[in-house]
XYZ file of C-alpha atoms in Angstrom:
361
model
C 97.981 79.083 78.304
C 99.664 75.736 77.639
C 100.984 76.932 74.286
C 102.550 79.945 75.978
C 104.090 77.780 78.700
C 105.505 75.333 76.145
C 107.133 78.265 74.325
C 108.604 79.442 77.631
C 109.996 75.934 78.247
C 111.833 76.229 74.922
C 113.086 79.632 76.015
C 114.450 78.085 79.251
C 116.521 75.648 77.171
C 118.021 78.620 75.276
C 118.716 80.524 78.505
C 120.415 77.467 80.053
C 122.814 77.429 77.087
C 123.516 81.144 77.632
C 124.233 80.520 81.342
C 126.794 77.835 80.421
C 128.678 80.280 78.152
C 131.886 81.297 80.035
C 131.907 84.684 78.258
C 128.585 85.715 79.794
C 130.157 86.909 83.046
C 132.246 89.477 81.149
C 129.098 91.526 80.508
C 127.815 92.320 84.029
C 124.454 93.795 82.931
C 123.703 90.880 80.565
C 124.835 88.352 83.212
C 122.415 89.819 85.803
C 119.553 89.911 83.283
C 120.194 86.324 82.100
C 120.419 84.954 85.655
C 117.192 86.769 86.582
C 115.410 85.273 83.564
C 116.822 81.801 84.326
C 115.598 81.961 87.919
C 112.126 83.125 86.820
C 111.709 80.500 84.065
C 113.007 77.666 86.294
C 110.440 78.514 88.973
C 107.694 78.787 86.349
C 108.535 75.407 84.786
C 108.660 73.739 88.204
C 105.049 74.859 88.788
C 104.061 73.906 85.217
C 105.412 70.359 85.767
C 103.409 70.170 89.000
C 100.299 71.361 87.090
C 100.765 68.719 84.348
C 101.376 65.991 86.945
C 98.126 66.835 88.797
C 96.258 66.961 85.464
C 97.488 63.416 84.644
C 96.509 62.149 88.115
C 92.991 63.592 87.599
C 92.662 61.745 84.271
C 93.854 58.507 85.951
C 91.358 58.931 88.812
C 88.461 59.552 86.400
C 89.401 56.426 84.455
C 89.596 54.391 87.676
C 86.095 55.575 88.730
C 84.709 54.532 85.344
C 86.339 51.102 85.330
C 86.331 50.118 89.023
C 83.494 47.817 90.175
C 84.356 47.748 93.917
C 82.172 50.475 95.555
C 84.711 51.117 98.342
C 87.620 51.646 95.906
C 85.352 53.764 93.715
C 84.508 56.003 96.697
C 88.207 56.344 97.605
C 88.977 57.332 94.006
C 86.179 59.945 94.125
C 87.627 61.440 97.332
C 91.083 61.537 95.798
C 89.677 63.182 92.653
C 88.037 65.874 94.788
C 91.352 66.774 96.501
C 93.232 66.599 93.171
C 90.776 69.035 91.577
C 91.317 71.493 94.445
C 95.112 71.141 94.032
C 94.730 71.626 90.258
C 92.747 74.837 90.785
C 95.431 76.188 93.122
C 98.238 75.207 90.734
C 96.431 76.920 87.834
C 96.041 80.128 89.887
C 99.737 79.981 90.900
C 100.726 79.509 87.255
C 98.669 82.492 86.135
C 100.334 84.570 88.842
C 103.787 83.349 87.784
C 103.018 84.101 84.142
C 103.182 87.778 85.078
C 106.957 88.265 84.723
C 108.640 90.003 87.651
C 109.292 93.684 87.086
C 113.110 94.090 86.967
C 112.657 97.439 88.721
C 111.330 95.701 91.857
C 114.825 94.845 93.089
C 116.128 98.384 92.628
C 117.104 100.857 95.314
C 115.064 104.047 95.392
C 115.306 107.780 95.682
C 112.357 109.199 97.593
C 111.296 112.838 97.480
C 108.895 114.226 100.101
C 107.517 117.745 99.644
C 105.234 119.770 101.879
C 102.155 120.834 99.894
C 99.105 122.768 101.043
C 99.280 123.658 104.721
C 102.491 125.678 105.091
C 104.424 124.934 108.313
C 102.082 122.084 109.273
C 102.636 120.369 105.897
C 106.398 120.752 106.368
C 106.158 119.192 109.860
C 104.176 116.263 108.431
C 106.772 115.853 105.659
C 109.343 115.380 108.456
C 107.010 112.863 110.160
C 106.694 110.868 106.909
C 110.474 110.899 106.481
C 110.822 109.412 109.994
C 108.080 106.850 109.229
C 109.899 105.606 106.101
C 113.322 105.553 107.755
C 111.931 103.581 110.742
C 110.492 101.101 108.225
C 113.856 100.953 106.434
C 115.614 100.184 109.736
C 113.134 97.355 110.451
C 113.972 95.873 107.026
C 117.759 96.306 107.520
C 117.845 98.753 104.613
C 120.212 101.726 104.541
C 119.195 105.321 103.872
C 121.101 108.486 103.065
C 119.829 112.073 102.926
C 120.690 113.636 99.564
C 119.179 117.086 100.056
C 116.819 118.843 102.416
C 115.203 122.221 102.873
C 114.384 122.685 106.561
C 111.971 125.162 108.162
C 112.603 127.038 111.421
C 110.096 124.757 113.221
C 112.038 121.607 112.240
C 109.812 120.594 109.338
C 110.926 119.942 105.764
C 109.722 121.978 102.792
C 111.287 119.122 100.892
C 113.667 116.245 101.556
C 115.284 113.848 99.100
C 116.912 110.627 100.318
C 117.952 107.238 99.022
C 117.010 103.822 100.446
C 119.064 100.786 99.481
C 118.579 97.119 100.292
C 116.655 94.062 99.184
C 113.450 94.574 97.175
C 113.125 98.266 98.123
C 111.317 99.560 95.014
C 109.059 96.482 94.960
C 107.942 97.340 98.512
C 107.655 101.135 98.340
C 106.668 101.810 94.717
C 103.008 102.440 95.630
C 103.854 105.221 98.099
C 103.943 107.831 95.304
C 101.100 110.335 95.529
C 99.466 112.848 97.862
C 99.383 111.964 101.574
C 96.778 113.962 103.488
C 96.997 114.627 107.236
C 94.182 115.670 109.582
C 95.267 116.816 113.046
C 95.532 119.790 115.409
C 98.817 121.465 114.392
C 101.401 122.337 117.048
C 101.169 125.873 115.667
C 97.387 126.045 116.303
C 96.303 127.563 119.620
C 92.532 127.076 119.347
C 92.622 123.269 119.000
C 91.027 123.194 115.546
C 91.763 120.240 113.265
C 93.580 121.249 110.083
C 93.962 119.319 106.843
C 97.346 119.507 105.108
C 98.943 117.595 102.257
C 102.386 116.229 101.419
C 103.532 114.812 98.079
C 105.725 111.702 97.936
C 107.607 110.560 94.814
C 109.355 107.167 94.681
C 111.963 106.854 91.910
C 113.844 103.648 91.051
C 117.514 104.561 91.405
C 119.270 104.403 88.052
C 122.774 103.061 87.654
C 125.205 105.084 85.558
C 125.115 102.482 82.789
C 121.310 102.643 82.554
C 120.859 106.236 81.487
C 123.152 108.372 79.413
C 123.382 112.080 80.239
C 125.189 114.367 77.815
C 127.271 116.997 79.598
C 126.225 119.613 77.011
C 122.598 119.100 78.153
C 123.496 120.266 81.677
C 123.800 123.717 83.183
C 125.651 123.558 86.492
C 125.496 126.544 88.845
C 127.455 126.851 92.075
C 126.056 129.013 94.846
C 126.082 129.646 98.566
C 123.940 127.236 100.584
C 120.933 128.661 102.405
C 119.335 127.350 105.616
C 116.038 127.967 107.438
C 115.225 131.636 107.924
C 117.825 132.681 105.397
C 120.817 131.630 107.495
C 123.843 130.246 105.670
C 124.602 126.565 106.088
C 128.084 126.909 104.605
C 130.224 129.961 104.190
C 131.676 128.605 100.946
C 130.030 128.382 97.525
C 129.434 124.638 97.814
C 125.747 124.323 96.891
C 125.186 122.894 93.427
C 122.197 123.391 91.138
C 122.017 121.194 88.033
C 119.522 121.995 85.281
C 118.826 119.375 82.615
C 118.088 121.680 79.655
C 116.053 119.284 77.416
C 113.547 118.393 80.187
C 113.835 121.462 82.425
C 114.468 119.245 85.485
C 116.326 121.084 88.271
C 118.155 119.440 91.192
C 119.783 121.344 94.058
C 122.092 119.748 96.647
C 123.654 121.817 99.411
C 124.069 119.651 102.511
C 127.696 118.672 102.031
C 130.496 121.176 102.592
C 132.162 119.758 99.497
C 131.041 120.992 96.093
C 132.165 117.681 94.548
C 129.993 115.645 96.955
C 126.973 117.897 96.367
C 127.423 117.548 92.592
C 127.653 113.730 92.874
C 124.446 113.610 94.961
C 122.638 115.955 92.561
C 123.645 113.748 89.613
C 122.245 110.656 91.407
C 118.896 112.404 91.842
C 118.862 113.762 88.274
C 119.755 110.367 86.802
C 116.908 108.709 88.714
C 114.395 111.388 87.725
C 115.315 110.971 84.040
C 115.157 107.177 84.380
C 111.733 107.494 86.017
C 110.548 109.693 83.122
C 111.639 107.017 80.616
C 110.000 104.212 82.626
C 106.772 106.228 83.025
C 106.604 106.689 79.238
C 107.065 102.933 78.696
C 104.404 102.101 81.289
C 101.977 104.595 79.738
C 102.435 102.936 76.349
C 101.946 99.449 77.858
C 98.911 100.429 79.926
C 96.894 102.558 77.509
C 94.099 100.002 77.668
C 94.320 99.420 81.422
C 94.046 102.011 84.195
C 95.587 100.596 87.351
C 93.880 101.770 90.524
C 96.852 100.902 92.746
C 99.888 102.103 90.856
C 98.759 104.712 88.385
C 101.884 106.710 89.305
C 99.870 109.944 89.231
C 101.563 112.042 91.900
C 98.657 114.483 92.094
C 96.344 111.656 93.202
C 95.330 111.599 96.887
C 96.281 108.116 98.000
C 96.123 108.098 101.791
C 94.686 110.013 104.749
C 96.267 110.068 108.221
C 93.678 111.117 110.825
C 95.430 111.677 114.163
C 92.390 112.383 116.434
C 90.883 109.001 115.441
C 94.259 107.153 115.229
C 93.122 106.159 111.728
C 94.931 105.687 108.417
C 92.976 105.055 105.196
C 94.375 104.021 101.829
C 91.808 105.271 99.317
C 92.964 103.088 96.407
C 92.088 99.801 98.092
C 89.575 101.122 100.683
C 91.699 99.857 103.572
C 91.318 101.549 106.965
C 93.486 100.716 109.978
C 92.987 102.132 113.472
C 96.669 102.005 114.358
C 98.079 105.262 113.022
C 100.459 105.518 116.013
C 102.130 102.219 114.985
C 102.146 103.166 111.287
C 103.956 106.453 112.042
C 106.595 104.401 113.906
C 107.263 102.441 110.704
C 104.808 99.502 110.980
C 103.899 99.666 107.299
C 103.836 95.968 106.358
C 100.048 95.595 106.561
C 99.488 98.569 104.220
C 102.307 97.650 101.832
C 101.354 93.945 101.624
C 97.710 94.821 100.893
C 98.746 97.211 98.097
C 101.107 94.646 96.538
C 98.383 91.937 96.645
C 95.823 94.304 95.061
C 98.299 95.207 92.307
C 99.025 91.522 91.577
C 95.288 90.774 91.426
C 94.836 93.582 88.899
C 97.676 92.152 86.816
C 96.102 88.681 86.968
C 92.757 90.051 85.751
C 94.553 91.799 82.894
C 96.462 88.585 82.058
C 93.198 86.554 82.083
C 91.590 89.132 79.790
C 94.581 88.935 77.452
C 94.462 85.106 77.340
C 90.693 85.109 76.691
C 91.048 87.457 73.731
C 94.044 85.790 72.111
């Protein structure tokens, strides 16, 4: 570990030279990346210096215990050694955690897609409930959201809804929401009071900037059509709905909410860009994690991740076996307890993987 940290100290010296270069600011992407790396390495070296300082104090205390003849001073040195060893253990754990470099995606805005799955109208109603849950959470965090496209049912549910959330550390907070969310409750549409089980799929995509993914116009087929609403009614009387097909991947995005064809096309391109970016990132992650199956963030959207049981006011996250009896609060956007637990579990997995890597080097 020390060898790796010493190499990273040398890297910090190089990065500091890059930061001092007045030409760096001309390249916005490189400037952001360099400043992020500088901030990370500075924090890491601060903890490494603390670790080395405690290590030296431990050596000094051990020497004092060996050489000191006064029993009282010897006992004081032993007590100090005990507290130093505890501090050393904590510093070592903090260092191992910091050695996992921050994922640059964590700071990104997101595009979230919620789709009603099995359960028909009830699934669509729950998709609308989940949309409200996430937007309440966004409001609590002072994040902004914008609906990009939606397909509404006559009962006020959503067959699907796509929206963006922007703010500080959005992807880092919500990345583990991707997957199948299962609901157990008596549907409003059910007269006999029987509990039904329905499912909704959530996808969380890091929002790509235009500079991050190149889309060739010749790879796109763009169709303009009349927008449709629930029950077949027309939302707009003009041909303003836009469907973009990305021919190489077969990805299709439809946006129809705006009365302007130009605005619908711009929104559809945002969604398409993020889906393509997510595909690229998923490939990279699959290559990196061939030897490690993460239980928290496998990214498999067919995996059932959470159950919302309304009669028992219970929500269970199956990946980390966490059950909370406060579903009413969760549906109002109180997601911190769930999200924090998932992030901690993911970091612990990464630490185990890092330990394994260091042991086998």
